[in-house]
PDB file of C-alpha atoms in Angstrom:
ATOM      1  CA  MET W   7    -142.274  86.630  49.229  1.00  0.00           C
ATOM      2  CA  LYS W   8    -145.021  84.511  50.757  1.00  0.00           C
ATOM      3  CA  SER W   9    -148.552  85.808  50.956  1.00  0.00           C
ATOM      4  CA  GLY W  10    -150.564  85.041  54.059  1.00  0.00           C
ATOM      5  CA  LEU W  11    -154.241  84.895  54.915  1.00  0.00           C
ATOM      6  CA  GLY W  12    -156.162  88.142  55.307  1.00  0.00           C
ATOM      7  CA  ASN W  13    -155.665  91.701  54.055  1.00  0.00           C
ATOM      8  CA  GLU W  14    -152.211  92.362  52.621  1.00  0.00           C
ATOM      9  CA  THR W  15    -150.469  94.902  50.415  1.00  0.00           C
ATOM     10  CA  MET W  16    -147.110  94.082  48.823  1.00  0.00           C
ATOM     11  CA  ASN W  17    -145.386  96.359  46.303  1.00  0.00           C
ATOM     12  CA  GLU W  18    -142.164  95.024  44.834  1.00  0.00           C
ATOM     13  CA  GLY W  19    -139.342  96.929  43.203  1.00  0.00           C
ATOM     14  CA  THR W  20    -137.401  96.671  39.965  1.00  0.00           C
ATOM     15  CA  ASP W  21    -135.756  93.274  40.550  1.00  0.00           C
ATOM     16  CA  VAL W  22    -137.330  89.984  39.479  1.00  0.00           C
ATOM     17  CA  ASP W  23    -139.744  89.060  42.257  1.00  0.00           C
ATOM     18  CA  ILE W  24    -141.748  85.927  43.090  1.00  0.00           C
ATOM     19  CA  ILE W  25    -145.022  85.852  45.031  1.00  0.00           C
ATOM     20  CA  ASP W  26    -145.841  82.526  46.688  1.00  0.00           C
ATOM     21  CA  HIS W  27    -149.591  81.978  47.192  1.00  0.00           C
ATOM     22  CA  THR W  28    -149.312  78.298  48.219  1.00  0.00           C
ATOM     23  CA  ILE W  29    -150.779  78.944  51.672  1.00  0.00           C
ATOM     24  CA  TRP W  30    -154.230  79.257  50.017  1.00  0.00           C
ATOM     25  CA  ASN W  31    -155.619  75.999  48.608  1.00  0.00           C
ATOM     26  CA  GLY W  32    -158.998  77.349  47.492  1.00  0.00           C
ATOM     27  CA  ASN W  33    -159.773  78.861  44.099  1.00  0.00           C
ATOM     28  CA  TYR W  34    -157.805  82.065  43.603  1.00  0.00           C
ATOM     29  CA  VAL W  35    -157.853  84.841  41.007  1.00  0.00           C
ATOM     30  CA  PHE W  36    -154.638  86.853  40.667  1.00  0.00           C
ATOM     31  CA  ASN W  37    -154.071  89.610  38.115  1.00  0.00           C
ATOM     32  CA  MET W  38    -150.344  90.273  37.969  1.00  0.00           C
ATOM     33  CA  ALA W  39    -150.863  93.366  35.783  1.00  0.00           C
ATOM     34  CA  THR W  40    -153.037  95.174  38.355  1.00  0.00           C
ATOM     35  CA  GLY W  41    -152.011  93.344  41.539  1.00  0.00           C
ATOM     36  CA  THR W  42    -155.626  92.531  42.406  1.00  0.00           C
ATOM     37  CA  THR W  43    -157.097  89.232  43.598  1.00  0.00           C
ATOM     38  CA  ASN W  44    -160.593  87.913  44.203  1.00  0.00           C
ATOM     39  CA  PHE W  45    -160.325  88.988  47.850  1.00  0.00           C
ATOM     40  CA  ALA W  46    -160.978  92.604  48.833  1.00  0.00           C
ATOM     41  CA  GLY W  47    -158.108  94.125  50.783  1.00  0.00           C
ATOM     42  CA  GLU W  48    -155.337  92.271  48.929  1.00  0.00           C
ATOM     43  CA  SER W  49    -152.857  93.888  46.544  1.00  0.00           C
ATOM     44  CA  PHE W  50    -149.668  92.323  45.178  1.00  0.00           C
ATOM     45  CA  LYS W  51    -148.034  94.722  42.682  1.00  0.00           C
ATOM     46  CA  GLY W  52    -144.749  94.482  40.815  1.00  0.00           C
ATOM     47  CA  PHE W  53    -144.317  90.707  40.808  1.00  0.00           C
ATOM     48  CA  GLU W  54    -142.983  88.981  37.701  1.00  0.00           C
ATOM     49  CA  ASN W  55    -143.434  85.385  38.891  1.00  0.00           C
ATOM     50  CA  ALA W  56    -146.058  83.509  40.889  1.00  0.00           C
ATOM     51  CA  ILE W  57    -146.435  80.144  42.599  1.00  0.00           C
ATOM     52  CA  MET W  58    -150.072  79.236  43.145  1.00  0.00           C
ATOM     53  CA  GLY W  59    -151.832  76.908  45.608  1.00  0.00           C
ATOM     54  CA  ASN W  60    -153.821  73.750  44.935  1.00  0.00           C
ATOM     55  CA  GLY W  61    -157.141  75.391  43.987  1.00  0.00           C
ATOM     56  CA  SER W  62    -158.432  75.998  40.478  1.00  0.00           C
ATOM     57  CA  ASP W  63    -156.704  79.341  39.989  1.00  0.00           C
ATOM     58  CA  THR W  64    -157.055  82.012  37.309  1.00  0.00           C
ATOM     59  CA  VAL W  65    -153.886  84.034  36.767  1.00  0.00           C
ATOM     60  CA  THR W  66    -153.383  86.982  34.414  1.00  0.00           C
ATOM     61  CA  GLY W  67    -149.765  87.765  33.593  1.00  0.00           C
ATOM     62  CA  ASN W  68    -148.249  91.206  33.126  1.00  0.00           C
ATOM     63  CA  ALA W  69    -145.866  92.783  30.583  1.00  0.00           C
ATOM     64  CA  ALA W  70    -142.800  91.133  32.163  1.00  0.00           C
ATOM     65  CA  ASN W  71    -141.439  87.691  31.307  1.00  0.00           C
ATOM     66  CA  ASN W  72    -143.612  85.741  33.742  1.00  0.00           C
ATOM     67  CA  SER W  73    -143.092  82.344  35.294  1.00  0.00           C
ATOM     68  CA  ILE W  74    -146.360  81.026  36.740  1.00  0.00           C
ATOM     69  CA  LYS W  75    -146.456  77.695  38.567  1.00  0.00           C
ATOM     70  CA  GLY W  76    -149.924  76.283  39.229  1.00  0.00           C
ATOM     71  CA  GLY W  77    -150.800  73.722  41.855  1.00  0.00           C
ATOM     72  CA  ALA W  78    -152.986  70.623  41.692  1.00  0.00           C
ATOM     73  CA  GLY W  79    -156.159  72.416  40.518  1.00  0.00           C
ATOM     74  CA  ALA W  80    -157.387  73.112  36.976  1.00  0.00           C
ATOM     75  CA  ASP W  81    -155.661  76.465  36.470  1.00  0.00           C
ATOM     76  CA  VAL W  82    -156.434  79.057  33.794  1.00  0.00           C
ATOM     77  CA  LEU W  83    -153.671  81.395  32.613  1.00  0.00           C
ATOM     78  CA  LYS W  84    -154.113  84.676  30.728  1.00  0.00           C
ATOM     79  CA  VAL W  85    -150.867  85.563  29.032  1.00  0.00           C
ATOM     80  CA  LEU W  86    -150.007  88.925  27.539  1.00  0.00           C
ATOM     81  CA  THR W  87    -146.891  88.045  25.547  1.00  0.00           C
ATOM     82  CA  ALA W  88    -146.902  86.710  21.989  1.00  0.00           C
ATOM     83  CA  THR W  89    -145.178  83.436  22.862  1.00  0.00           C
ATOM     84  CA  ILE W  90    -144.800  81.626  26.162  1.00  0.00           C
ATOM     85  CA  ARG W  91    -143.664  78.189  27.196  1.00  0.00           C
ATOM     86  CA  SER W  92    -145.454  76.108  29.771  1.00  0.00           C
ATOM     87  CA  MET W  93    -144.308  73.072  31.716  1.00  0.00           C
ATOM     88  CA  VAL W  94    -147.042  70.467  31.440  1.00  0.00           C
ATOM     89  CA  LYS W  95    -146.101  67.493  33.642  1.00  0.00           C
ATOM     90  CA  THR W  96    -142.996  66.424  31.676  1.00  0.00           C
ATOM     91  CA  GLY W  97    -141.744  68.530  28.813  1.00  0.00           C
ATOM     92  CA  MET W  98    -142.336  71.965  27.410  1.00  0.00           C
ATOM     93  CA  THR W  99    -145.362  73.002  25.400  1.00  0.00           C
ATOM     94  CA  PRO W 100    -145.293  76.210  23.310  1.00  0.00           C
ATOM     95  CA  LEU W 101    -148.387  78.367  23.791  1.00  0.00           C
ATOM     96  CA  SER W 102    -149.590  81.601  22.203  1.00  0.00           C
ATOM     97  CA  ALA W 103    -151.060  84.728  23.791  1.00  0.00           C
ATOM     98  CA  GLY W 104    -154.595  84.553  25.158  1.00  0.00           C
ATOM     99  CA  TRP W 105    -156.444  82.291  27.577  1.00  0.00           C
ATOM    100  CA  VAL W 106    -154.928  78.877  28.238  1.00  0.00           C
ATOM    101  CA  LYS W 107    -156.493  76.180  30.409  1.00  0.00           C
ATOM    102  CA  ILE W 108    -154.149  73.477  31.637  1.00  0.00           C
ATOM    103  CA  SER W 109    -155.673  70.531  33.438  1.00  0.00           C
TER     104      SER W 109
END
């Protein structure tokens, strides 16, 4: 599903769902565990995967197996699982739980 600009509420079901935030190119904060963002009036709950815009985004994952694709900005990811893998330009880099900054 694609997010837009302005107040929105999206609640997804039990399937694997992707939220696409590429319409917004400014800095964006998205907490996948709570569904909240840095904009009042937005709520995106139940998503397992996210595609972010070109700002310097901060994304917190949830308990699902998340796939988070950042844009051109210096993104910060908060992961909740013990081991994740991240695509960094070419190749895979193993990461551990906690805050990860990829630039």
